[in-house]
mmCIF file of C-alpha atoms in Angstrom:
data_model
loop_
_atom_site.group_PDB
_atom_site.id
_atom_site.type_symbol
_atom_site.label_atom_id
_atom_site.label_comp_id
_atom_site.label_asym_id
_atom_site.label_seq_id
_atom_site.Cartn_x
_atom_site.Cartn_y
_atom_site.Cartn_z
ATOM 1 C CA UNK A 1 -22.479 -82.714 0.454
ATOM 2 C CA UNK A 2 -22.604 -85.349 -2.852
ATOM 3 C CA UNK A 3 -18.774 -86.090 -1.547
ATOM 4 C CA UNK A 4 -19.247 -86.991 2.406
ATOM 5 C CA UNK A 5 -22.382 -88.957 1.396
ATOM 6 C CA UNK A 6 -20.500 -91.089 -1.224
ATOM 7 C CA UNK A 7 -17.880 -91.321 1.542
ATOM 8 C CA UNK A 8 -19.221 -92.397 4.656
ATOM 9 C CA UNK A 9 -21.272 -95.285 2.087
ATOM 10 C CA UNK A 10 -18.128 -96.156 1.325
ATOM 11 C CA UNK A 11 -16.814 -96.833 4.890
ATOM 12 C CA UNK A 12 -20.341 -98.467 5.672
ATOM 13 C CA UNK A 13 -19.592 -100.719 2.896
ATOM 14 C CA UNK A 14 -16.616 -101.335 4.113
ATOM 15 C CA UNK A 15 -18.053 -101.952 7.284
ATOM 16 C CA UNK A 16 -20.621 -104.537 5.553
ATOM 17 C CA UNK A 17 -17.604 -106.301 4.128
ATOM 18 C CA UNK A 18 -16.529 -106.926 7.786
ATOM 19 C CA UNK A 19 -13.141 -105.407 6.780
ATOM 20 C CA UNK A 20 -11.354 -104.441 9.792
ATOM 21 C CA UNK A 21 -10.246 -100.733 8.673
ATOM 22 C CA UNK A 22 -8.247 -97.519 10.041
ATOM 23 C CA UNK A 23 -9.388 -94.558 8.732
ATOM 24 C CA UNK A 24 -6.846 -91.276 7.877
ATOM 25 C CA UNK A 25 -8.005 -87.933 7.105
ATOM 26 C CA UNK A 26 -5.376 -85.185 5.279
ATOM 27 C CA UNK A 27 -6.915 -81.969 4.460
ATOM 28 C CA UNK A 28 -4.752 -79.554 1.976
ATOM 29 C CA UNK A 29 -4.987 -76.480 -0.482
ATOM 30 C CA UNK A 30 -2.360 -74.845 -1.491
ATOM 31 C CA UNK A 31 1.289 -74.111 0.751
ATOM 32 C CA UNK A 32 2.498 -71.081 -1.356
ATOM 33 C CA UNK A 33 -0.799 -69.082 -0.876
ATOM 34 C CA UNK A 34 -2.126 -71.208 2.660
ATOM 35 C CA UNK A 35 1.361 -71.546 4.268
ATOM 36 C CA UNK A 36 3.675 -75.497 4.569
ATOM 37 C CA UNK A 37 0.733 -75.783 7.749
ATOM 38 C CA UNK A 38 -2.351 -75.751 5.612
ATOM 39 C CA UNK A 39 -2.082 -79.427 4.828
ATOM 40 C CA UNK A 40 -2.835 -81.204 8.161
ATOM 41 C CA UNK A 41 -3.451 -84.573 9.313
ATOM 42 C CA UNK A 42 -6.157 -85.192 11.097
ATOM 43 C CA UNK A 43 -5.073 -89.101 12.233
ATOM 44 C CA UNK A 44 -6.537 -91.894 11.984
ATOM 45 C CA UNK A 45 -10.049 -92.843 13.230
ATOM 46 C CA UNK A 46 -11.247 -96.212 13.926
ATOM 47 C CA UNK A 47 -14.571 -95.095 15.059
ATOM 48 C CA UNK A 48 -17.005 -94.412 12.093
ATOM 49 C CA UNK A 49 -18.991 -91.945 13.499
ATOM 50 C CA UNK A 50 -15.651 -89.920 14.709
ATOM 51 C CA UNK A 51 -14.923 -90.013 11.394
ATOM 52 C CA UNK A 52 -17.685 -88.675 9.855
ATOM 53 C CA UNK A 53 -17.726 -85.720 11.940
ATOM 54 C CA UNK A 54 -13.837 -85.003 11.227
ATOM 55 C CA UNK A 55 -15.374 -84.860 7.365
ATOM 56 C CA UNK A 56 -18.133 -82.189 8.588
ATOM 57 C CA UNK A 57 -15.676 -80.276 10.210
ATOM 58 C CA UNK A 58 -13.700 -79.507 7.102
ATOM 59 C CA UNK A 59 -14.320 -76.040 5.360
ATOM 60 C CA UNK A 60 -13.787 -75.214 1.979
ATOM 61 C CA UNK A 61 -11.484 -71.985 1.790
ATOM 62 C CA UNK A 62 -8.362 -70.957 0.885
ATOM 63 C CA UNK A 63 -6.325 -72.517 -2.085
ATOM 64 C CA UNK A 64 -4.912 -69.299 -3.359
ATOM 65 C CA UNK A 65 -4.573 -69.999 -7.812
ATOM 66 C CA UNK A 66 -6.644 -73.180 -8.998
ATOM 67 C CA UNK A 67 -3.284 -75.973 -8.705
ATOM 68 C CA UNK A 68 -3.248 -77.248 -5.058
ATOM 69 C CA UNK A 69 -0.635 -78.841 -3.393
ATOM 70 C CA UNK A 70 -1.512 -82.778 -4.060
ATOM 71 C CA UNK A 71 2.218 -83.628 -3.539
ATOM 72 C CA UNK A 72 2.508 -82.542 -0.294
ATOM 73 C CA UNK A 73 -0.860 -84.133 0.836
ATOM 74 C CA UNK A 74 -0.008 -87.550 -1.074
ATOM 75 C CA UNK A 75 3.778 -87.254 0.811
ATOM 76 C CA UNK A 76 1.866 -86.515 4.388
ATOM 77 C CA UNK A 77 -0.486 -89.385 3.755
ATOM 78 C CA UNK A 78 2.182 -91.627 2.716
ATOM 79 C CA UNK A 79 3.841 -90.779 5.928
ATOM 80 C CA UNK A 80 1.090 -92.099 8.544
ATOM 81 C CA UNK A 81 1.771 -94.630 11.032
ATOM 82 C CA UNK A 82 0.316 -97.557 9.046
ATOM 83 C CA UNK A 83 0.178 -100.481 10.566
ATOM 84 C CA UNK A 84 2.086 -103.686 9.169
ATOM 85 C CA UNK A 85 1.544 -106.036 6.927
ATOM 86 C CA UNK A 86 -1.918 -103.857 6.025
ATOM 87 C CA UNK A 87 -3.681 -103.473 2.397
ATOM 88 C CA UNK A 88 -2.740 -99.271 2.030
ATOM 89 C CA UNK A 89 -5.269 -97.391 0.374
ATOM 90 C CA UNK A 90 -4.979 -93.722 -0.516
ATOM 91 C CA UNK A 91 -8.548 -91.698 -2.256
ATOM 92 C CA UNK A 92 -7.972 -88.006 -3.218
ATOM 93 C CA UNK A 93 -10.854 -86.062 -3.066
ATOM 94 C CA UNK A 94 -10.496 -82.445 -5.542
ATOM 95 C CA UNK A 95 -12.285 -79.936 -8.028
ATOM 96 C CA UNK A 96 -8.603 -78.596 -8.691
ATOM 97 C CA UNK A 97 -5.481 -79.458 -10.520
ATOM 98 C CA UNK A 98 -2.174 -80.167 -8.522
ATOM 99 C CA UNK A 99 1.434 -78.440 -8.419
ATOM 100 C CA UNK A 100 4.324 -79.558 -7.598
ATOM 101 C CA UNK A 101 6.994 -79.343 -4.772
ATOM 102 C CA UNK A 102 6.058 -80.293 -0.843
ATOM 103 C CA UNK A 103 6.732 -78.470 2.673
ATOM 104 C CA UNK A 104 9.647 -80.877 2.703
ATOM 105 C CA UNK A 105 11.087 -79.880 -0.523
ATOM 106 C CA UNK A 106 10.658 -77.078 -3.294
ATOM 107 C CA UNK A 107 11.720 -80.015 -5.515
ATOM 108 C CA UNK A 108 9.255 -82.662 -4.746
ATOM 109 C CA UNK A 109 7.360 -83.857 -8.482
ATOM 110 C CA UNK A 110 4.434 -85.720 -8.611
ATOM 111 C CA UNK A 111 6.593 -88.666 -10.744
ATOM 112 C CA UNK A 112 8.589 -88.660 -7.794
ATOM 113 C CA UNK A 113 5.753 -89.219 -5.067
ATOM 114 C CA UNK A 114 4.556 -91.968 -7.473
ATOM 115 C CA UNK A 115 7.224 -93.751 -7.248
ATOM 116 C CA UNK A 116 7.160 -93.357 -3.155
ATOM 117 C CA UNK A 117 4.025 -94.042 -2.887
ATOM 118 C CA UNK A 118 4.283 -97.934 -5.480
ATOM 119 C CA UNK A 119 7.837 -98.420 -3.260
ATOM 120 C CA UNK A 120 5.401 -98.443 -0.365
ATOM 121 C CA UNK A 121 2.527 -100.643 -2.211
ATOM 122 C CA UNK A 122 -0.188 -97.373 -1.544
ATOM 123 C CA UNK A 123 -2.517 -97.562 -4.107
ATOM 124 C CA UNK A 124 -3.936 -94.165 -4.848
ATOM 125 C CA UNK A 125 -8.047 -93.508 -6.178
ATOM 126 C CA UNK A 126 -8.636 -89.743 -7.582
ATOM 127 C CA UNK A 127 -12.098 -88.783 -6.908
ATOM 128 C CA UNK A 128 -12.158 -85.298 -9.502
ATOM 129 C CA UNK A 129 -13.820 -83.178 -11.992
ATOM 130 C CA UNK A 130 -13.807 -85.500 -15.397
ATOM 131 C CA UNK A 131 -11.726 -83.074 -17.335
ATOM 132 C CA UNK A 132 -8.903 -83.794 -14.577
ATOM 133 C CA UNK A 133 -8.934 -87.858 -15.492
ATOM 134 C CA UNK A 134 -6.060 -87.099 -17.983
ATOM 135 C CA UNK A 135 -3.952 -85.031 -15.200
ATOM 136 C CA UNK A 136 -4.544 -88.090 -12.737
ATOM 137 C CA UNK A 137 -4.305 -90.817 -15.149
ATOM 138 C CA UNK A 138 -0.670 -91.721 -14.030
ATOM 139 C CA UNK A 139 -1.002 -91.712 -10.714
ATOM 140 C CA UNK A 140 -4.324 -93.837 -10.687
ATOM 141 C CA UNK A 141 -2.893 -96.269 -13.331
ATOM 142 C CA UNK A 142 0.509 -96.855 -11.631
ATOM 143 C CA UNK A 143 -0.551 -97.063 -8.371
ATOM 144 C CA UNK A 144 -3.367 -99.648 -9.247
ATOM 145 C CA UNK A 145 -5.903 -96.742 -8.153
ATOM 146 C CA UNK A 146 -9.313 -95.473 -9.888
ATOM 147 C CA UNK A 147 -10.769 -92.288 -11.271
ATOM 148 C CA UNK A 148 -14.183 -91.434 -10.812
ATOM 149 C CA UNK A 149 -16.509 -88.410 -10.764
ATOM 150 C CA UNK A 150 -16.812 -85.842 -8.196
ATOM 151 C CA UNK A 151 -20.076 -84.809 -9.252
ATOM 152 C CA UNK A 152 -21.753 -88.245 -9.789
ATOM 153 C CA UNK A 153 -22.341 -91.222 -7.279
ATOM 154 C CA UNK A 154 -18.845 -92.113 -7.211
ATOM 155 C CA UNK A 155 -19.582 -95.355 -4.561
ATOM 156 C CA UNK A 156 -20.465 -97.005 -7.484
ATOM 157 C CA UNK A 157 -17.106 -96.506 -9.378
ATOM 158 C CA UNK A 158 -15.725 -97.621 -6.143
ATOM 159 C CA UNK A 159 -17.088 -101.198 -6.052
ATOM 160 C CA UNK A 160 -13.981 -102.816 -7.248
ATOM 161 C CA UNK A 161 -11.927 -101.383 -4.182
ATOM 162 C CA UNK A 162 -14.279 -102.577 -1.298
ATOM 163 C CA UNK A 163 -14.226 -105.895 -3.339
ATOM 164 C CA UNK A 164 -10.078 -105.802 -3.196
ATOM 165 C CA UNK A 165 -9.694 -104.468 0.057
ATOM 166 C CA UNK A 166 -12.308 -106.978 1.397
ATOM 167 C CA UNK A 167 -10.277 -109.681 -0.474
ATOM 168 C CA UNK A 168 -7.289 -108.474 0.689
ATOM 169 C CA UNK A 169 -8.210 -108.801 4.439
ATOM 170 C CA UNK A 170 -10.300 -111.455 4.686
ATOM 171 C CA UNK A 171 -8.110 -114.104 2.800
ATOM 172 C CA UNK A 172 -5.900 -116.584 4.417
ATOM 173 C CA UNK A 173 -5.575 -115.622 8.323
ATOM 174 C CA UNK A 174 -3.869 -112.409 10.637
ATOM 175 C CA UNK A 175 -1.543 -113.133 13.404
ATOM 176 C CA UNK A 176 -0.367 -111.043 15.841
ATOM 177 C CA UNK A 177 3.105 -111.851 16.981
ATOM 178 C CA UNK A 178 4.347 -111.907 20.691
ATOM 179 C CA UNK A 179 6.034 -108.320 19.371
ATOM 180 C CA UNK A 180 2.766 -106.947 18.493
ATOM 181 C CA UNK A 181 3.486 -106.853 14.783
ATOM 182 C CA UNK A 182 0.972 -108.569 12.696
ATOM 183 C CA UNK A 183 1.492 -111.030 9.699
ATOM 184 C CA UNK A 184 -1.049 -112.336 7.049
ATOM 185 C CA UNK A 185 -0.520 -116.488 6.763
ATOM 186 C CA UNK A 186 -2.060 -118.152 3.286
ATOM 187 C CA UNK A 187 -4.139 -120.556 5.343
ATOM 188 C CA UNK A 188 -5.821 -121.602 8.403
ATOM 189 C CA UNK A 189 -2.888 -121.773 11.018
ATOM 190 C CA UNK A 190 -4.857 -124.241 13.275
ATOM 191 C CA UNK A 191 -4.036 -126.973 10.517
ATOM 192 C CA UNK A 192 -0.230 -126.664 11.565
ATOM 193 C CA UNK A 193 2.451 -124.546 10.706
ATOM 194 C CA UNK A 194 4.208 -126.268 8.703
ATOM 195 C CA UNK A 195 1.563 -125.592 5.708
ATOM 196 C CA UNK A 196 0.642 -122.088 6.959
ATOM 197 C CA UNK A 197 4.327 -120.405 7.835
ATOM 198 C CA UNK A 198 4.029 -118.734 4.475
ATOM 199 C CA UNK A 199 6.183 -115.687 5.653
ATOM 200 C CA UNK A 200 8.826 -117.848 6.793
#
């Protein structure tokens, strides 16, 4: 309950910060106990609301020994449909430690999904049990991510992402090309694009 509170105030926040956001929801436990189909995407939501119930809808079972399979949720997230040219933000949610190896491969490390996951500038937040910070540090710190406490008011920990991602979006202006893909200019392109065309 203390976890889908923090979370839909952090989408309203969002939503305060007029940041134009896509919302993705991967649910996961464990694939050697739960089966490679126990972590599932859910898609992305666009609608709050829709959203909100996709969080009520998830049930806490399963999960087999306390590790759970992070690397294959952090490798299905990273695989989403993203759109282009977007700020990519990634916030695990867990009471457990993770293991390592994915439905895609036995061999899959965490080190490895790190490095897929800075090659694809995701920035990953760990939302866990404080006695897990040490387990997470790396993949907070070399993502750019955050830890913060699963049983406290987390939102709070969270400020500095709604202020980056809200920086992020609102600076300089969006385009959408005649191809439908979408590029972020430095400046106001009314002015003339010879001072804007900052992606060339």
């Amino acid at each position: 309950s203390n976890v889908k509170a923090n979370i839909e105030n952090f989408v309203s926040m969002l939503e305060r910060n007029k940041v134009d956001a896509r919302f993705g929801l991967v649910e996961y436990k464990d694939i050697y106990a739960d089966g490679y189909n126990s972590t599932k995407s859910h898609g992305w939501y666009t609608d709050v609301e829709k959203l909100k119930q996709g969080l009520s809808s998830l049930n806490i079972s399963g999960g087999g020994d306390t590790p759970e399979s992070l690397v294959d949720a952090l490798e299905c997230a990273r695989k989403m449909n993203y759109r282009t040219g977007v700020g990519k933000y990634i916030i695990v949610i867990t009471d457990a430690t993770y293991k390592e190896g994915s439905s895609s491969s036995y061999y899959a490390t965490m080190s490895g999904e790190i490095q897929n996951l800075k090659s694809n500038g995701i920035s990953v937040s760990v939302v866990t049990e404080s006695k897990y910070y040490d387990t997470y540090k790396n993949l907070t710190t070399d993502t750019d991510g955050l830890l913060a406490n699963i049983n406290e008011n987390f939102l709070s920990a969270f400020l500095p992402i709604v202020v980056n991602i809200g920086v992020d979006t609102n600076s300089g202006r969006w385009v959408r090309l005649s191809n439908g893909m979408v590029v972020k200019l430095d400046a106001d392109p009314s002015i003339g694009d010879i001072d804007v065309d900052t992606d060339g």
